[in-house]
Amino acid sequence: MNRQGIHHERPGADAIAPATDGPAIEIGEGIWMSPGVSNSYAIATDDGRLVVNCGLPFEGAIRRRAFDAVCAGPTRAIVVT
């Protein structure tokens, strides 16, 4: 039986953790990540920010604080993947 492949290599449930009050991590120019169960990303634009994946409902306030600290302006759009 071939046991290779991503489904045998990715982290298990023990690696899943909700977002914390830690700072957003800059991963590129004008792009920040807030890690959690589902990572959330903020992208700076001239009109505010674009958020990709907001995370779980209970993580909302944590994400907003993290992104407010690094990317000023209102959230103009949200993309859910």
mmCIF file of N, CA and C in Angstrom:
data_model
loop_
_atom_site.group_PDB
_atom_site.id
_atom_site.type_symbol
_atom_site.label_atom_id
_atom_site.label_comp_id
_atom_site.label_asym_id
_atom_site.label_seq_id
_atom_site.Cartn_x
_atom_site.Cartn_y
_atom_site.Cartn_z
ATOM 1 N N MET A 1 0.837 -1.183 0.000
ATOM 2 C CA MET A 1 0.000 0.000 0.000
ATOM 3 C C MET A 1 0.884 1.248 0.000
ATOM 4 N N ASN A 2 0.640 2.160 -0.891
ATOM 5 C CA ASN A 2 1.390 3.408 -0.976
ATOM 6 C C ASN A 2 0.842 4.386 0.062
ATOM 7 N N ARG A 3 1.645 4.767 1.034
ATOM 8 C CA ARG A 3 1.212 5.650 2.117
ATOM 9 C C ARG A 3 1.778 7.057 1.958
ATOM 10 N N GLN A 4 2.196 7.423 0.766
ATOM 11 C CA GLN A 4 2.738 8.753 0.540
ATOM 12 C C GLN A 4 1.618 9.702 0.126
ATOM 13 N N GLY A 5 1.875 10.968 0.249
ATOM 14 C CA GLY A 5 0.896 11.966 -0.167
ATOM 15 C C GLY A 5 0.602 12.945 0.956
ATOM 16 N N ILE A 6 0.023 14.067 0.593
ATOM 17 C CA ILE A 6 -0.214 15.127 1.570
ATOM 18 C C ILE A 6 -1.124 14.676 2.710
ATOM 19 N N HIS A 7 -2.083 13.809 2.423
ATOM 20 C CA HIS A 7 -3.013 13.375 3.467
ATOM 21 C C HIS A 7 -2.319 12.570 4.569
ATOM 22 N N HIS A 8 -1.104 12.146 4.355
ATOM 23 C CA HIS A 8 -0.344 11.438 5.381
ATOM 24 C C HIS A 8 0.732 12.319 6.012
ATOM 25 N N GLU A 9 0.901 13.523 5.499
ATOM 26 C CA GLU A 9 1.986 14.383 5.967
ATOM 27 C C GLU A 9 1.515 15.632 6.685
ATOM 28 N N ARG A 10 0.290 16.069 6.469
ATOM 29 C CA ARG A 10 -0.141 17.324 7.064
ATOM 30 C C ARG A 10 -0.338 17.162 8.568
ATOM 31 N N PRO A 11 -0.312 18.279 9.303
ATOM 32 C CA PRO A 11 -0.459 18.221 10.761
ATOM 33 C C PRO A 11 -1.801 17.630 11.164
ATOM 34 N N GLY A 12 -1.839 17.037 12.321
ATOM 35 C CA GLY A 12 -3.073 16.468 12.856
ATOM 36 C C GLY A 12 -3.856 17.487 13.661
ATOM 37 N N ALA A 13 -4.928 17.028 14.276
ATOM 38 C CA ALA A 13 -5.806 17.899 15.054
ATOM 39 C C ALA A 13 -5.065 18.569 16.204
ATOM 40 N N ASP A 14 -4.028 17.943 16.706
ATOM 41 C CA ASP A 14 -3.271 18.533 17.814
ATOM 42 C C ASP A 14 -2.571 19.828 17.407
ATOM 43 N N ALA A 15 -2.414 20.066 16.112
ATOM 44 C CA ALA A 15 -1.746 21.279 15.628
ATOM 45 C C ALA A 15 -2.733 22.418 15.388
ATOM 46 N N ILE A 16 -4.029 22.174 15.535
ATOM 47 C CA ILE A 16 -5.039 23.202 15.298
ATOM 48 C C ILE A 16 -5.212 24.024 16.569
ATOM 49 N N ALA A 17 -5.101 25.336 16.428
ATOM 50 C CA ALA A 17 -5.248 26.217 17.576
ATOM 51 C C ALA A 17 -5.980 27.484 17.154
ATOM 52 N N PRO A 18 -6.849 28.017 18.021
ATOM 53 C CA PRO A 18 -7.548 29.256 17.676
ATOM 54 C C PRO A 18 -6.587 30.432 17.655
ATOM 55 N N ALA A 19 -7.039 31.519 17.055
ATOM 56 C CA ALA A 19 -6.240 32.744 17.019
ATOM 57 C C ALA A 19 -5.979 33.226 18.440
ATOM 58 N N THR A 20 -4.854 33.866 18.615
ATOM 59 C CA THR A 20 -4.508 34.443 19.915
ATOM 60 C C THR A 20 -4.357 35.947 19.749
ATOM 61 N N ASP A 21 -4.115 36.640 20.839
ATOM 62 C CA ASP A 21 -3.950 38.091 20.779
ATOM 63 C C ASP A 21 -2.576 38.510 20.277
ATOM 64 N N GLY A 22 -1.852 37.620 19.652
ATOM 65 C CA GLY A 22 -0.541 37.957 19.107
ATOM 66 C C GLY A 22 -0.665 38.906 17.930
ATOM 67 N N PRO A 23 0.421 39.545 17.578
ATOM 68 C CA PRO A 23 0.394 40.499 16.458
ATOM 69 C C PRO A 23 0.260 39.780 15.110
ATOM 70 N N ALA A 24 -0.240 40.508 14.132
ATOM 71 C CA ALA A 24 -0.285 39.994 12.767
ATOM 72 C C ALA A 24 1.153 39.899 12.261
ATOM 73 N N ILE A 25 1.409 38.927 11.415
ATOM 74 C CA ILE A 25 2.749 38.662 10.899
ATOM 75 C C ILE A 25 2.824 39.170 9.458
ATOM 76 N N GLU A 26 3.786 40.031 9.175
ATOM 77 C CA GLU A 26 3.934 40.518 7.804
ATOM 78 C C GLU A 26 4.541 39.405 6.959
ATOM 79 N N ILE A 27 3.844 39.030 5.883
ATOM 80 C CA ILE A 27 4.327 37.952 5.018
ATOM 81 C C ILE A 27 4.701 38.462 3.635
ATOM 82 N N GLY A 28 4.519 39.728 3.397
ATOM 83 C CA GLY A 28 4.858 40.364 2.125
ATOM 84 C C GLY A 28 4.591 41.852 2.266
ATOM 85 N N GLU A 29 4.996 42.619 1.306
ATOM 86 C CA GLU A 29 4.785 44.061 1.378
ATOM 87 C C GLU A 29 3.282 44.370 1.356
ATOM 88 N N GLY A 30 2.778 44.901 2.470
ATOM 89 C CA GLY A 30 1.370 45.248 2.578
ATOM 90 C C GLY A 30 0.438 44.073 2.777
ATOM 91 N N ILE A 31 0.997 42.923 3.191
ATOM 92 C CA ILE A 31 0.185 41.730 3.422
ATOM 93 C C ILE A 31 0.537 41.154 4.798
ATOM 94 N N TRP A 32 -0.491 40.930 5.635
ATOM 95 C CA TRP A 32 -0.290 40.407 6.982
ATOM 96 C C TRP A 32 -1.160 39.184 7.200
ATOM 97 N N MET A 33 -0.682 38.278 8.062
ATOM 98 C CA MET A 33 -1.420 37.079 8.416
ATOM 99 C C MET A 33 -1.679 37.070 9.913
ATOM 100 N N SER A 34 -2.887 36.710 10.298
ATOM 101 C CA SER A 34 -3.233 36.454 11.685
ATOM 102 C C SER A 34 -3.503 34.957 11.774
ATOM 103 N N PRO A 35 -2.595 34.194 12.404
ATOM 104 C CA PRO A 35 -2.752 32.737 12.420
ATOM 105 C C PRO A 35 -3.872 32.288 13.356
ATOM 106 N N GLY A 36 -4.439 31.146 13.061
ATOM 107 C CA GLY A 36 -5.491 30.559 13.886
ATOM 108 C C GLY A 36 -5.969 29.276 13.246
ATOM 109 N N VAL A 37 -7.150 28.804 13.636
ATOM 110 C CA VAL A 37 -7.708 27.600 13.049
ATOM 111 C C VAL A 37 -7.724 27.741 11.526
ATOM 112 N N SER A 38 -8.175 28.873 11.069
ATOM 113 C CA SER A 38 -8.117 29.232 9.656
ATOM 114 C C SER A 38 -7.375 30.561 9.589
ATOM 115 N N ASN A 39 -6.205 30.575 9.007
ATOM 116 C CA ASN A 39 -5.440 31.815 8.944
ATOM 117 C C ASN A 39 -6.253 32.894 8.248
ATOM 118 N N SER A 40 -6.072 34.124 8.700
ATOM 119 C CA SER A 40 -6.753 35.274 8.114
ATOM 120 C C SER A 40 -5.679 36.222 7.595
ATOM 121 N N TYR A 41 -5.979 36.911 6.495
ATOM 122 C CA TYR A 41 -4.990 37.779 5.855
ATOM 123 C C TYR A 41 -5.579 39.158 5.627
ATOM 124 N N ALA A 42 -4.764 40.185 5.795
ATOM 125 C CA ALA A 42 -5.149 41.557 5.476
ATOM 126 C C ALA A 42 -4.204 42.071 4.398
ATOM 127 N N ILE A 43 -4.780 42.701 3.407
ATOM 128 C CA ILE A 43 -4.008 43.276 2.305
ATOM 129 C C ILE A 43 -4.310 44.762 2.275
ATOM 130 N N ALA A 44 -3.261 45.581 2.392
ATOM 131 C CA ALA A 44 -3.424 47.030 2.392
ATOM 132 C C ALA A 44 -3.724 47.536 0.991
ATOM 133 N N THR A 45 -4.677 48.466 0.901
ATOM 134 C CA THR A 45 -4.976 49.142 -0.354
ATOM 135 C C THR A 45 -5.017 50.640 -0.079
ATOM 136 N N ASP A 46 -5.109 51.437 -1.107
ATOM 137 C CA ASP A 46 -5.188 52.889 -0.919
ATOM 138 C C ASP A 46 -6.480 53.305 -0.222
ATOM 139 N N ASP A 47 -7.518 52.479 -0.305
ATOM 140 C CA ASP A 47 -8.819 52.803 0.281
ATOM 141 C C ASP A 47 -9.096 52.126 1.612
ATOM 142 N N GLY A 48 -8.177 51.363 2.130
ATOM 143 C CA GLY A 48 -8.395 50.605 3.360
ATOM 144 C C GLY A 48 -7.771 49.242 3.203
ATOM 145 N N ARG A 49 -8.428 48.239 3.739
ATOM 146 C CA ARG A 49 -7.852 46.895 3.626
ATOM 147 C C ARG A 49 -8.866 45.898 3.085
ATOM 148 N N LEU A 50 -8.318 44.851 2.519
ATOM 149 C CA LEU A 50 -9.073 43.699 2.051
ATOM 150 C C LEU A 50 -8.718 42.572 3.006
ATOM 151 N N VAL A 51 -9.711 41.874 3.532
ATOM 152 C CA VAL A 51 -9.462 40.745 4.423
ATOM 153 C C VAL A 51 -9.845 39.471 3.695
ATOM 154 N N VAL A 52 -8.930 38.497 3.721
ATOM 155 C CA VAL A 52 -9.174 37.192 3.121
ATOM 156 C C VAL A 52 -9.320 36.193 4.257
ATOM 157 N N ASN A 53 -10.498 35.586 4.343
ATOM 158 C CA ASN A 53 -10.860 34.645 5.407
ATOM 159 C C ASN A 53 -10.806 35.336 6.767
ATOM 160 N N CYS A 54 -11.936 35.451 7.378
ATOM 161 C CA CYS A 54 -12.043 36.158 8.662
ATOM 162 C C CYS A 54 -11.792 35.261 9.858
ATOM 163 N N GLY A 55 -11.679 33.959 9.635
ATOM 164 C CA GLY A 55 -11.529 33.039 10.750
ATOM 165 C C GLY A 55 -12.893 32.661 11.301
ATOM 166 N N LEU A 56 -12.899 32.034 12.439
ATOM 167 C CA LEU A 56 -14.139 31.613 13.078
ATOM 168 C C LEU A 56 -14.788 32.795 13.791
ATOM 169 N N PRO A 57 -16.108 32.742 14.012
ATOM 170 C CA PRO A 57 -16.797 33.889 14.616
ATOM 171 C C PRO A 57 -16.183 34.377 15.928
ATOM 172 N N PHE A 58 -15.757 33.470 16.791
ATOM 173 C CA PHE A 58 -15.195 33.895 18.067
ATOM 174 C C PHE A 58 -13.807 34.535 17.928
ATOM 175 N N GLU A 59 -13.205 34.469 16.743
ATOM 176 C CA GLU A 59 -11.889 35.067 16.511
ATOM 177 C C GLU A 59 -11.987 36.492 15.957
ATOM 178 N N GLY A 60 -13.182 36.972 15.663
ATOM 179 C CA GLY A 60 -13.353 38.259 14.996
ATOM 180 C C GLY A 60 -12.670 39.429 15.669
ATOM 181 N N ALA A 61 -12.889 39.587 16.961
ATOM 182 C CA ALA A 61 -12.291 40.718 17.683
ATOM 183 C C ALA A 61 -10.764 40.616 17.707
ATOM 184 N N ILE A 62 -10.255 39.404 17.811
ATOM 185 C CA ILE A 62 -8.803 39.191 17.816
ATOM 186 C C ILE A 62 -8.215 39.600 16.464
ATOM 187 N N ARG A 63 -8.859 39.181 15.381
ATOM 188 C CA ARG A 63 -8.372 39.524 14.040
ATOM 189 C C ARG A 63 -8.406 41.039 13.825
ATOM 190 N N ARG A 64 -9.489 41.664 14.233
ATOM 191 C CA ARG A 64 -9.611 43.110 14.025
ATOM 192 C C ARG A 64 -8.501 43.867 14.761
ATOM 193 N N ARG A 65 -8.245 43.502 16.014
ATOM 194 C CA ARG A 65 -7.159 44.162 16.761
ATOM 195 C C ARG A 65 -5.816 43.956 16.076
ATOM 196 N N ALA A 66 -5.559 42.735 15.628
ATOM 197 C CA ALA A 66 -4.272 42.429 14.983
ATOM 198 C C ALA A 66 -4.104 43.252 13.706
ATOM 199 N N PHE A 67 -5.155 43.341 12.897
ATOM 200 C CA PHE A 67 -5.051 44.063 11.632
ATOM 201 C C PHE A 67 -5.108 45.574 11.824
ATOM 202 N N ASP A 68 -5.869 46.056 12.806
ATOM 203 C CA ASP A 68 -5.888 47.495 13.096
ATOM 204 C C ASP A 68 -4.499 48.003 13.472
ATOM 205 N N ALA A 69 -3.722 47.149 14.143
ATOM 206 C CA ALA A 69 -2.390 47.559 14.602
ATOM 207 C C ALA A 69 -1.386 47.709 13.463
ATOM 208 N N VAL A 70 -1.627 47.055 12.335
ATOM 209 C CA VAL A 70 -0.632 47.078 11.258
ATOM 210 C C VAL A 70 -1.140 47.679 9.949
ATOM 211 N N CYS A 71 -2.445 47.789 9.796
ATOM 212 C CA CYS A 71 -3.017 48.210 8.518
ATOM 213 C C CYS A 71 -4.176 49.166 8.787
ATOM 214 N N ALA A 72 -3.872 50.443 8.808
ATOM 215 C CA ALA A 72 -4.878 51.446 9.139
ATOM 216 C C ALA A 72 -5.974 51.506 8.085
ATOM 217 N N GLY A 73 -7.097 52.023 8.491
ATOM 218 C CA GLY A 73 -8.199 52.215 7.562
ATOM 219 C C GLY A 73 -9.270 51.160 7.734
ATOM 220 N N PRO A 74 -10.413 51.383 7.126
ATOM 221 C CA PRO A 74 -11.524 50.443 7.258
ATOM 222 C C PRO A 74 -11.315 49.194 6.402
ATOM 223 N N THR A 75 -12.051 48.146 6.748
ATOM 224 C CA THR A 75 -12.087 46.960 5.910
ATOM 225 C C THR A 75 -13.080 47.241 4.792
ATOM 226 N N ARG A 76 -12.608 47.289 3.558
ATOM 227 C CA ARG A 76 -13.450 47.613 2.406
ATOM 228 C C ARG A 76 -14.083 46.402 1.756
ATOM 229 N N ALA A 77 -13.431 45.230 1.911
ATOM 230 C CA ALA A 77 -13.974 44.015 1.305
ATOM 231 C C ALA A 77 -13.460 42.803 2.079
ATOM 232 N N ILE A 78 -14.254 41.733 2.021
ATOM 233 C CA ILE A 78 -13.889 40.455 2.638
ATOM 234 C C ILE A 78 -14.040 39.374 1.576
ATOM 235 N N VAL A 79 -13.012 38.545 1.455
ATOM 236 C CA VAL A 79 -13.053 37.406 0.537
ATOM 237 C C VAL A 79 -13.045 36.145 1.365
ATOM 238 N N VAL A 80 -14.024 35.269 1.124
ATOM 239 C CA VAL A 80 -14.097 34.004 1.833
ATOM 240 C C VAL A 80 -13.753 32.896 0.844
ATOM 241 N N THR A 81 -12.787 32.066 1.207
ATOM 242 C CA THR A 81 -12.400 30.975 0.316
ATOM 243 C C THR A 81 -12.899 29.651 0.819
#
